[in-house]
Amino acid sequence: MAERHITIVGAGLAGALLATLLAQRGWTVDVYEKRSDPRVQGYGGGRSINLALAERGRHALRLAGGDDEVMAQAVMMRGRMVHFLDGRTDLQRYGKDDSEVIWSVHRGELNLILLDIAEDAGARLHFHRGLASADFDARIARFRDDRDGSLHEVGFESLIGADGAGSALRAAMLQAADLGERTEFLGHSYKELEIPPSPDGGFSIEPNALHIWPRGRYMCIALPNDEHTFTVTLFLPNEGDPSFATVKNGADARALFERDFADALPLIPNLEHDFEQNPTGLLATLYLDNWHLDGRAVLLGDAAHAMVPFHGQGMNCAFEDCVALADHLERNADRAAAFAAFQAERLPNARAIQQMALENYLEMRDRVDDEDYLLQRALERQLAERHPGRFVPRYAMVTFRRLPYAVAFERGQLQRELLVELTRGHASLDTLDWDAVDTLVRERLSLLPAEN
C-alpha cells in the first residue's frame, strides 16, 4: 500500500491535524517528532503560548472532529481593548456582534488534543525522532534519537514537512534543489510575560478581549488563558530607544513599564523575573518560491511560509494548508501533480496573509488610537451594514470568512482607498452625503463571491 502511505515530519499543530485528515481518508500515516510525547512528559513549551483561533482554523478542526473539545478550553475575544497612555480604555470590536469573535487557545493544550485525535484516527506517532537527513533519490530518511544519538533509517514515498519555521525537511530539500528561500527579519523582537489570576482566582482584567497598549514604534498585548491568566507579549525594536538594545534586564523593563505601560505594571508581579528568564523571540517572514520536490517532498505551514504573528493567522493558515493538501492528495494520485496543485493554490494566499500580518503590526502599534483611523473604522462598520454583499471589512474577510487570503488582500486595498477618500475633510460621519456614498460603493465594489 505504498501508494497510500505518507510520512509527516513534525507532530506539532499542523502535523497532527494533517495526520488526522489523511488517516480519516484511509491513508497510512507515520508522524516523526524530535521531541518527547507531551502527553507523557508534559508540554515542553516553545514560543507563542497563546494562539488566536479563527474561522479558517475552526473549519479544519470541524473536519478533523476536534472543534468541540478545543472550544471547551478556548476563551472568547470580542475585540481589541486599547489601553491609552493616559489610562483610558476603548473596546474596538472585531465584528458586528458576538457571532464574529476570535478565540484564545493554549498551544500546548491544543497540541495534546490534536495528538489524541490523530492517534484515534489511526496515525502512528514516533517521538524522539528528529530528521537528520534525507536521501531523496533512494527515498530513505534518517531520524536521530535525541536520547542516545542513534540513527534510524525509514523508507518513504513522500515526506511532508510540518516542522515549523526552522524546518529540518526544508534544510534537507535545500541540499537537493533551489527553493528560492529568503528570510526578512522585522527588526523587532518580543518577550513573553504573565498576568496571574486575581486574588479571588478570577481574571485580573476584562477576559473577553485582546488587550493592546499601542505606543507608536512598540506595543504590549495580552491574551487570556482558560486558567484565568494572561500571556503578555512585549514587542520592541531591536535598536533605538526604547529597544531590546536599551531594555536589557528586569530593572530596565520595570522602568519602561512605569513610563509607558503604567496600568499594566501592577498586573505583572513577576515582571523582572519573566523578562530575564524568558527568551527573546525573533520576528521574521519566510518566503519560498517552491514548496515541493516533485512528488517526494512538500512543505506546509511555517515550514513553507512563516509569518509575523500580528494577524493571528499563522496557525489558521497552516490548518487551511492541511485541508487543501489532503484534498489535493485525494483528488490526484500523481503526488507531484497534487503537490504542484497545492502550491499553486496556497502560495499566493500565503503571500497575501504574510503581507497583511506585516501591515497589521503597524496598525496595532501606531494606528488604533488615531482619530482618522477611528473615523474610518466607524464608516467601515456603517458600510458593512448598508452593503453586506459588497463591503466586508478586511479583518472580517480574513478572520470570520474563508475567502482566499489573496481575495481579501486585493479587496481590502480597494476598500481602504474608498474609506480614505470618503472621510477626507470630514471630522464626523454626520457630514457625509450618504446617497453619494452608496452610489460610490456600488460603482467601485462588485458583489463578493460566495464561499464554498
mmCIF file of N, CA, C and O in Angstrom, residues 136-223:
data_model
loop_
_atom_site.group_PDB
_atom_site.id
_atom_site.type_symbol
_atom_site.label_atom_id
_atom_site.label_comp_id
_atom_site.label_asym_id
_atom_site.label_seq_id
_atom_site.Cartn_x
_atom_site.Cartn_y
_atom_site.Cartn_z
ATOM 1 N N PHE A 136 16.774 11.692 -1.116
ATOM 2 C CA PHE A 136 15.549 11.750 -1.912
ATOM 3 C C PHE A 136 15.591 10.791 -3.097
ATOM 4 O O PHE A 136 14.539 10.342 -3.556
ATOM 5 N N ASP A 137 16.775 10.467 -3.588
ATOM 6 C CA ASP A 137 16.872 9.514 -4.696
ATOM 7 C C ASP A 137 16.521 8.109 -4.233
ATOM 8 O O ASP A 137 15.773 7.393 -4.901
ATOM 9 N N ALA A 138 17.072 7.728 -3.076
ATOM 10 C CA ALA A 138 16.798 6.383 -2.541
ATOM 11 C C ALA A 138 15.490 6.346 -1.745
ATOM 12 O O ALA A 138 15.041 5.274 -1.361
ATOM 13 N N ARG A 139 14.930 7.512 -1.499
ATOM 14 C CA ARG A 139 13.718 7.637 -0.667
ATOM 15 C C ARG A 139 13.932 7.016 0.718
ATOM 16 O O ARG A 139 13.126 6.201 1.191
ATOM 17 N N ILE A 140 15.013 7.441 1.366
ATOM 18 C CA ILE A 140 15.319 6.994 2.731
ATOM 19 C C ILE A 140 15.550 8.226 3.599
ATOM 20 O O ILE A 140 16.356 9.100 3.258
ATOM 21 N N ALA A 141 14.829 8.302 4.711
ATOM 22 C CA ALA A 141 15.023 9.377 5.683
ATOM 23 C C ALA A 141 15.723 8.824 6.912
ATOM 24 O O ALA A 141 15.482 7.680 7.314
ATOM 25 N N ARG A 142 16.592 9.629 7.472
ATOM 26 C CA ARG A 142 17.315 9.219 8.689
ATOM 27 C C ARG A 142 16.875 10.116 9.839
ATOM 28 O O ARG A 142 16.994 11.336 9.760
ATOM 29 N N PHE A 143 16.396 9.478 10.891
ATOM 30 C CA PHE A 143 15.934 10.194 12.067
ATOM 31 C C PHE A 143 16.861 9.900 13.244
ATOM 32 O O PHE A 143 17.274 8.754 13.452
ATOM 33 N N ARG A 144 17.184 10.934 14.005
ATOM 34 C CA ARG A 144 18.087 10.781 15.150
ATOM 35 C C ARG A 144 17.283 10.805 16.447
ATOM 36 O O ARG A 144 16.435 11.667 16.664
ATOM 37 N N ASP A 145 17.602 9.832 17.325
ATOM 38 C CA ASP A 145 17.016 9.774 18.660
ATOM 39 C C ASP A 145 17.836 10.696 19.560
ATOM 40 O O ASP A 145 19.034 10.462 19.760
ATOM 41 N N ASP A 146 17.196 11.718 20.100
ATOM 42 C CA ASP A 146 17.947 12.705 20.893
ATOM 43 C C ASP A 146 18.408 12.157 22.235
ATOM 44 O O ASP A 146 19.237 12.759 22.911
ATOM 45 N N ARG A 147 17.914 10.984 22.613
ATOM 46 C CA ARG A 147 18.290 10.437 23.908
ATOM 47 C C ARG A 147 19.645 9.737 23.873
ATOM 48 O O ARG A 147 20.398 9.787 24.837
ATOM 49 N N ASP A 148 19.947 9.067 22.749
ATOM 50 C CA ASP A 148 21.232 8.352 22.676
ATOM 51 C C ASP A 148 22.007 8.645 21.390
ATOM 52 O O ASP A 148 23.090 8.089 21.183
ATOM 53 N N GLY A 149 21.448 9.511 20.537
ATOM 54 C CA GLY A 149 22.153 9.876 19.316
ATOM 55 C C GLY A 149 22.057 8.854 18.200
ATOM 56 O O GLY A 149 22.659 9.040 17.134
ATOM 57 N N SER A 150 21.315 7.777 18.413
ATOM 58 C CA SER A 150 21.233 6.718 17.403
ATOM 59 C C SER A 150 20.444 7.178 16.188
ATOM 60 O O SER A 150 19.523 7.998 16.298
ATOM 61 N N LEU A 151 20.819 6.651 15.008
ATOM 62 C CA LEU A 151 20.133 6.977 13.765
ATOM 63 C C LEU A 151 19.206 5.842 13.360
ATOM 64 O O LEU A 151 19.539 4.662 13.529
ATOM 65 N N HIS A 152 18.064 6.202 12.808
ATOM 66 C CA HIS A 152 17.076 5.209 12.379
ATOM 67 C C HIS A 152 16.669 5.521 10.951
ATOM 68 O O HIS A 152 16.191 6.618 10.656
ATOM 69 N N GLU A 153 16.852 4.566 10.053
ATOM 70 C CA GLU A 153 16.504 4.756 8.641
ATOM 71 C C GLU A 153 15.070 4.333 8.386
ATOM 72 O O GLU A 153 14.626 3.281 8.858
ATOM 73 N N VAL A 154 14.368 5.162 7.631
ATOM 74 C CA VAL A 154 12.967 4.903 7.322
ATOM 75 C C VAL A 154 12.746 5.147 5.832
ATOM 76 O O VAL A 154 13.135 6.199 5.304
ATOM 77 N N GLY A 155 12.168 4.184 5.146
ATOM 78 C CA GLY A 155 11.814 4.388 3.749
ATOM 79 C C GLY A 155 10.558 5.229 3.645
ATOM 80 O O GLY A 155 9.694 5.201 4.524
ATOM 81 N N PHE A 156 10.451 6.005 2.571
ATOM 82 C CA PHE A 156 9.265 6.846 2.406
ATOM 83 C C PHE A 156 8.874 6.933 0.933
ATOM 84 O O PHE A 156 9.710 6.773 0.044
ATOM 85 N N GLU A 157 7.601 7.190 0.712
ATOM 86 C CA GLU A 157 7.113 7.551 -0.614
ATOM 87 C C GLU A 157 7.162 9.068 -0.782
ATOM 88 O O GLU A 157 7.618 9.580 -1.785
ATOM 89 N N SER A 158 6.639 9.766 0.238
ATOM 90 C CA SER A 158 6.658 11.228 0.245
ATOM 91 C C SER A 158 6.847 11.706 1.676
ATOM 92 O O SER A 158 6.272 11.139 2.609
ATOM 93 N N LEU A 159 7.644 12.751 1.824
ATOM 94 C CA LEU A 159 7.818 13.404 3.112
ATOM 95 C C LEU A 159 7.031 14.717 3.100
ATOM 96 O O LEU A 159 7.089 15.474 2.131
ATOM 97 N N ILE A 160 6.313 14.970 4.183
ATOM 98 C CA ILE A 160 5.605 16.236 4.326
ATOM 99 C C ILE A 160 6.213 16.983 5.500
ATOM 100 O O ILE A 160 6.248 16.470 6.619
ATOM 101 N N GLY A 161 6.690 18.192 5.258
ATOM 102 C CA GLY A 161 7.324 18.994 6.291
ATOM 103 C C GLY A 161 6.330 19.870 7.013
ATOM 104 O O GLY A 161 5.893 20.892 6.484
ATOM 105 N N ALA A 162 5.973 19.464 8.236
ATOM 106 C CA ALA A 162 5.116 20.270 9.106
ATOM 107 C C ALA A 162 5.913 20.608 10.355
ATOM 108 O O ALA A 162 5.379 20.625 11.456
ATOM 109 N N ASP A 163 7.211 20.851 10.155
ATOM 110 C CA ASP A 163 8.128 21.000 11.292
ATOM 111 C C ASP A 163 8.583 22.434 11.522
ATOM 112 O O ASP A 163 9.685 22.683 12.006
ATOM 113 N N GLY A 164 7.738 23.386 11.180
ATOM 114 C CA GLY A 164 7.929 24.750 11.636
ATOM 115 C C GLY A 164 8.947 25.567 10.878
ATOM 116 O O GLY A 164 9.560 25.123 9.910
ATOM 117 N N ALA A 165 9.123 26.804 11.373
ATOM 118 C CA ALA A 165 9.967 27.773 10.678
ATOM 119 C C ALA A 165 11.404 27.299 10.544
ATOM 120 O O ALA A 165 12.088 27.614 9.570
ATOM 121 N N GLY A 166 11.887 26.532 11.508
ATOM 122 C CA GLY A 166 13.244 26.001 11.432
ATOM 123 C C GLY A 166 13.291 24.611 10.826
ATOM 124 O O GLY A 166 14.138 23.790 11.185
ATOM 125 N N SER A 167 12.409 24.346 9.896
ATOM 126 C CA SER A 167 12.179 23.018 9.311
ATOM 127 C C SER A 167 13.449 22.263 8.911
ATOM 128 O O SER A 167 14.242 22.732 8.092
ATOM 129 N N ALA A 168 13.606 21.064 9.483
ATOM 130 C CA ALA A 168 14.718 20.192 9.093
ATOM 131 C C ALA A 168 14.486 19.627 7.693
ATOM 132 O O ALA A 168 15.444 19.407 6.945
ATOM 133 N N LEU A 169 13.228 19.390 7.324
ATOM 134 C CA LEU A 169 12.964 18.881 5.976
ATOM 135 C C LEU A 169 13.291 19.947 4.935
ATOM 136 O O LEU A 169 13.858 19.646 3.882
ATOM 137 N N ARG A 170 12.947 21.204 5.224
ATOM 138 C CA ARG A 170 13.298 22.259 4.273
ATOM 139 C C ARG A 170 14.817 22.330 4.075
ATOM 140 O O ARG A 170 15.307 22.493 2.957
ATOM 141 N N ALA A 171 15.562 22.206 5.170
ATOM 142 C CA ALA A 171 17.022 22.223 5.075
ATOM 143 C C ALA A 171 17.524 21.072 4.208
ATOM 144 O O ALA A 171 18.443 21.245 3.393
ATOM 145 N N ALA A 172 16.905 19.889 4.355
ATOM 146 C CA ALA A 172 17.303 18.747 3.530
ATOM 147 C C ALA A 172 16.941 18.969 2.066
ATOM 148 O O ALA A 172 17.724 18.634 1.163
ATOM 149 N N MET A 173 15.779 19.548 1.816
ATOM 150 C CA MET A 173 15.362 19.821 0.438
ATOM 151 C C MET A 173 16.287 20.837 -0.228
ATOM 152 O O MET A 173 16.570 20.751 -1.421
ATOM 153 N N LEU A 174 16.767 21.805 0.566
ATOM 154 C CA LEU A 174 17.665 22.822 0.017
ATOM 155 C C LEU A 174 18.998 22.231 -0.432
ATOM 156 O O LEU A 174 19.695 22.826 -1.263
ATOM 157 N N GLN A 175 19.333 21.075 0.125
ATOM 158 C CA GLN A 175 20.539 20.375 -0.330
ATOM 159 C C GLN A 175 20.339 19.782 -1.720
ATOM 160 O O GLN A 175 21.303 19.540 -2.443
ATOM 161 N N ALA A 176 19.072 19.561 -2.067
ATOM 162 C CA ALA A 176 18.766 18.890 -3.332
ATOM 163 C C ALA A 176 18.242 19.833 -4.410
ATOM 164 O O ALA A 176 18.307 19.522 -5.602
ATOM 165 N N ALA A 177 17.731 21.004 -4.020
ATOM 166 C CA ALA A 177 17.121 21.902 -5.010
ATOM 167 C C ALA A 177 17.102 23.325 -4.472
ATOM 168 O O ALA A 177 17.137 23.551 -3.257
ATOM 169 N N ASP A 178 17.024 24.288 -5.372
ATOM 170 C CA ASP A 178 16.888 25.691 -5.008
ATOM 171 C C ASP A 178 15.400 25.996 -4.829
ATOM 172 O O ASP A 178 14.627 25.925 -5.779
ATOM 173 N N LEU A 179 15.023 26.324 -3.612
ATOM 174 C CA LEU A 179 13.618 26.605 -3.318
ATOM 175 C C LEU A 179 13.316 28.102 -3.369
ATOM 176 O O LEU A 179 12.182 28.510 -3.123
ATOM 177 N N GLY A 180 14.318 28.914 -3.676
ATOM 178 C CA GLY A 180 14.107 30.352 -3.679
ATOM 179 C C GLY A 180 13.863 30.888 -2.284
ATOM 180 O O GLY A 180 13.056 31.792 -2.082
ATOM 181 N N GLU A 181 14.584 30.360 -1.309
ATOM 182 C CA GLU A 181 14.362 30.731 0.092
ATOM 183 C C GLU A 181 14.949 32.100 0.407
ATOM 184 O O GLU A 181 16.069 32.416 0.020
ATOM 185 N N ARG A 182 14.176 32.919 1.122
ATOM 186 C CA ARG A 182 14.709 34.160 1.675
ATOM 187 C C ARG A 182 13.915 34.505 2.932
ATOM 188 O O ARG A 182 12.708 34.262 3.015
ATOM 189 N N THR A 183 14.631 35.064 3.888
ATOM 190 C CA THR A 183 14.034 35.431 5.167
ATOM 191 C C THR A 183 14.217 36.919 5.389
ATOM 192 O O THR A 183 15.324 37.439 5.240
ATOM 193 N N GLU A 184 13.130 37.602 5.718
ATOM 194 C CA GLU A 184 13.191 39.033 6.004
ATOM 195 C C GLU A 184 12.850 39.254 7.477
ATOM 196 O O GLU A 184 11.738 38.980 7.920
ATOM 197 N N PHE A 185 13.854 39.698 8.228
ATOM 198 C CA PHE A 185 13.651 39.947 9.653
ATOM 199 C C PHE A 185 12.981 41.303 9.847
ATOM 200 O O PHE A 185 13.240 42.257 9.115
ATOM 201 N N LEU A 186 12.128 41.381 10.854
ATOM 202 C CA LEU A 186 11.313 42.574 11.046
ATOM 203 C C LEU A 186 12.107 43.723 11.662
ATOM 204 O O LEU A 186 11.749 44.878 11.501
ATOM 205 N N GLY A 187 13.178 43.392 12.394
ATOM 206 C CA GLY A 187 13.892 44.437 13.119
ATOM 207 C C GLY A 187 13.275 44.706 14.478
ATOM 208 O O GLY A 187 13.653 45.641 15.183
ATOM 209 N N HIS A 188 12.294 43.872 14.850
ATOM 210 C CA HIS A 188 11.659 43.922 16.164
ATOM 211 C C HIS A 188 11.662 42.507 16.730
ATOM 212 O O HIS A 188 11.647 41.531 15.981
ATOM 213 N N SER A 189 11.677 42.393 18.047
ATOM 214 C CA SER A 189 11.622 41.089 18.712
ATOM 215 C C SER A 189 10.575 41.149 19.819
ATOM 216 O O SER A 189 9.911 42.169 20.001
ATOM 217 N N TYR A 190 10.415 40.048 20.561
ATOM 218 C CA TYR A 190 9.376 40.039 21.587
ATOM 219 C C TYR A 190 9.815 39.255 22.812
ATOM 220 O O TYR A 190 10.732 38.423 22.758
ATOM 221 N N LYS A 191 9.143 39.529 23.914
ATOM 222 C CA LYS A 191 9.385 38.855 25.183
ATOM 223 C C LYS A 191 8.032 38.547 25.811
ATOM 224 O O LYS A 191 7.151 39.423 25.872
ATOM 225 N N GLU A 192 7.840 37.311 26.294
ATOM 226 C CA GLU A 192 6.563 36.944 26.906
ATOM 227 C C GLU A 192 6.628 37.085 28.428
ATOM 228 O O GLU A 192 7.608 36.710 29.064
ATOM 229 N N LEU A 193 5.558 37.658 28.989
ATOM 230 C CA LEU A 193 5.400 37.880 30.423
ATOM 231 C C LEU A 193 4.055 37.281 30.830
ATOM 232 O O LEU A 193 3.340 36.741 29.981
ATOM 233 N N GLU A 194 3.682 37.405 32.109
ATOM 234 C CA GLU A 194 2.403 36.807 32.522
ATOM 235 C C GLU A 194 1.675 37.667 33.541
ATOM 236 O O GLU A 194 2.281 38.210 34.472
ATOM 237 N N ILE A 195 0.358 37.778 33.335
ATOM 238 C CA ILE A 195 -0.547 38.345 34.337
ATOM 239 C C ILE A 195 -1.211 37.161 35.046
ATOM 240 O O ILE A 195 -1.939 36.391 34.416
ATOM 241 N N PRO A 196 -0.968 36.969 36.355
ATOM 242 C CA PRO A 196 -1.590 35.841 37.067
ATOM 243 C C PRO A 196 -3.050 36.134 37.383
ATOM 244 O O PRO A 196 -3.531 37.264 37.184
ATOM 245 N N PRO A 197 -3.778 35.144 37.889
ATOM 246 C CA PRO A 197 -5.169 35.389 38.289
ATOM 247 C C PRO A 197 -5.228 36.432 39.405
ATOM 248 O O PRO A 197 -4.248 36.677 40.119
ATOM 249 N N SER A 198 -6.398 37.033 39.563
ATOM 250 C CA SER A 198 -6.609 37.980 40.657
ATOM 251 C C SER A 198 -6.619 37.220 41.985
ATOM 252 O O SER A 198 -6.705 35.985 41.998
ATOM 253 N N PRO A 199 -6.535 37.922 43.113
ATOM 254 C CA PRO A 199 -6.515 37.237 44.417
ATOM 255 C C PRO A 199 -7.690 36.280 44.638
ATOM 256 O O PRO A 199 -7.551 35.271 45.338
ATOM 257 N N ASP A 200 -8.853 36.587 44.035
ATOM 258 C CA ASP A 200 -10.001 35.690 44.214
ATOM 259 C C ASP A 200 -10.033 34.561 43.190
ATOM 260 O O ASP A 200 -11.001 33.786 43.129
ATOM 261 N N GLY A 201 -8.993 34.466 42.350
ATOM 262 C CA GLY A 201 -8.891 33.380 41.391
ATOM 263 C C GLY A 201 -9.462 33.679 40.028
ATOM 264 O O GLY A 201 -9.394 32.844 39.119
ATOM 265 N N GLY A 202 -10.046 34.872 39.837
ATOM 266 C CA GLY A 202 -10.617 35.225 38.546
ATOM 267 C C GLY A 202 -9.618 35.950 37.655
ATOM 268 O O GLY A 202 -8.424 36.020 37.952
ATOM 269 N N PHE A 203 -10.134 36.479 36.548
ATOM 270 C CA PHE A 203 -9.295 37.265 35.646
ATOM 271 C C PHE A 203 -9.028 38.644 36.263
ATOM 272 O O PHE A 203 -9.920 39.252 36.864
ATOM 273 N N SER A 204 -7.818 39.154 36.084
ATOM 274 C CA SER A 204 -7.446 40.461 36.641
ATOM 275 C C SER A 204 -7.995 41.624 35.814
ATOM 276 O O SER A 204 -8.201 42.718 36.339
ATOM 277 N N ILE A 205 -8.188 41.403 34.522
ATOM 278 C CA ILE A 205 -8.751 42.422 33.631
ATOM 279 C C ILE A 205 -9.777 41.749 32.732
ATOM 280 O O ILE A 205 -9.937 40.523 32.775
ATOM 281 N N GLU A 206 -10.476 42.545 31.938
ATOM 282 C CA GLU A 206 -11.532 42.026 31.057
ATOM 283 C C GLU A 206 -11.034 40.789 30.295
ATOM 284 O O GLU A 206 -10.077 40.861 29.524
ATOM 285 N N PRO A 207 -11.684 39.623 30.498
ATOM 286 C CA PRO A 207 -11.181 38.396 29.873
ATOM 287 C C PRO A 207 -11.511 38.244 28.397
ATOM 288 O O PRO A 207 -10.758 37.597 27.666
ATOM 289 N N ASN A 208 -12.620 38.835 27.948
ATOM 290 C CA ASN A 208 -13.083 38.565 26.583
ATOM 291 C C ASN A 208 -12.603 39.615 25.596
ATOM 292 O O ASN A 208 -13.374 40.176 24.818
ATOM 293 N N ALA A 209 -11.297 39.881 25.644
ATOM 294 C CA ALA A 209 -10.694 40.849 24.737
ATOM 295 C C ALA A 209 -9.211 40.551 24.564
ATOM 296 O O ALA A 209 -8.591 39.917 25.424
ATOM 297 N N LEU A 210 -8.679 41.008 23.457
ATOM 298 C CA LEU A 210 -7.238 41.020 23.247
ATOM 299 C C LEU A 210 -6.779 42.433 23.628
ATOM 300 O O LEU A 210 -7.168 43.410 22.997
ATOM 301 N N HIS A 211 -6.013 42.531 24.680
ATOM 302 C CA HIS A 211 -5.605 43.834 25.200
ATOM 303 C C HIS A 211 -4.376 44.343 24.455
ATOM 304 O O HIS A 211 -3.434 43.582 24.212
ATOM 305 N N ILE A 212 -4.404 45.630 24.085
ATOM 306 C CA ILE A 212 -3.287 46.253 23.368
ATOM 307 C C ILE A 212 -2.928 47.573 24.036
ATOM 308 O O ILE A 212 -3.799 48.390 24.328
ATOM 309 N N TRP A 213 -1.629 47.732 24.261
ATOM 310 C CA TRP A 213 -1.088 49.005 24.713
ATOM 311 C C TRP A 213 -0.245 49.559 23.555
ATOM 312 O O TRP A 213 0.955 49.265 23.456
ATOM 313 N N PRO A 214 -0.857 50.322 22.631
ATOM 314 C CA PRO A 214 -0.106 50.815 21.461
ATOM 315 C C PRO A 214 0.732 52.036 21.821
ATOM 316 O O PRO A 214 0.234 52.973 22.446
ATOM 317 N N ARG A 215 1.993 52.024 21.421
ATOM 318 C CA ARG A 215 2.863 53.146 21.777
ATOM 319 C C ARG A 215 3.717 53.605 20.596
ATOM 320 O O ARG A 215 4.868 54.004 20.762
ATOM 321 N N GLY A 216 3.181 53.531 19.400
ATOM 322 C CA GLY A 216 3.892 54.051 18.229
ATOM 323 C C GLY A 216 4.838 53.038 17.630
ATOM 324 O O GLY A 216 4.446 52.219 16.817
ATOM 325 N N ARG A 217 6.098 53.056 18.028
ATOM 326 C CA ARG A 217 7.095 52.129 17.479
ATOM 327 C C ARG A 217 7.103 50.797 18.206
ATOM 328 O O ARG A 217 7.849 49.892 17.824
ATOM 329 N N TYR A 218 6.321 50.663 19.252
ATOM 330 C CA TYR A 218 6.361 49.437 20.045
ATOM 331 C C TYR A 218 5.012 49.264 20.728
ATOM 332 O O TYR A 218 4.164 50.166 20.692
ATOM 333 N N MET A 219 4.791 48.102 21.363
ATOM 334 C CA MET A 219 3.499 47.863 21.992
ATOM 335 C C MET A 219 3.569 46.651 22.906
ATOM 336 O O MET A 219 4.521 45.858 22.872
ATOM 337 N N CYS A 220 2.533 46.510 23.716
ATOM 338 C CA CYS A 220 2.309 45.316 24.530
ATOM 339 C C CYS A 220 0.944 44.760 24.163
ATOM 340 O O CYS A 220 0.020 45.521 23.849
ATOM 341 N N ILE A 221 0.808 43.445 24.196
ATOM 342 C CA ILE A 221 -0.511 42.846 24.048
ATOM 343 C C ILE A 221 -0.687 41.795 25.149
ATOM 344 O O ILE A 221 0.293 41.325 25.737
ATOM 345 N N ALA A 222 -1.937 41.440 25.438
ATOM 346 C CA ALA A 222 -2.220 40.395 26.424
ATOM 347 C C ALA A 222 -3.405 39.573 25.956
ATOM 348 O O ALA A 222 -4.439 40.128 25.583
ATOM 349 N N LEU A 223 -3.243 38.249 25.964
ATOM 350 C CA LEU A 223 -4.307 37.320 25.571
ATOM 351 C C LEU A 223 -4.692 36.455 26.764
ATOM 352 O O LEU A 223 -3.823 35.985 27.511
#
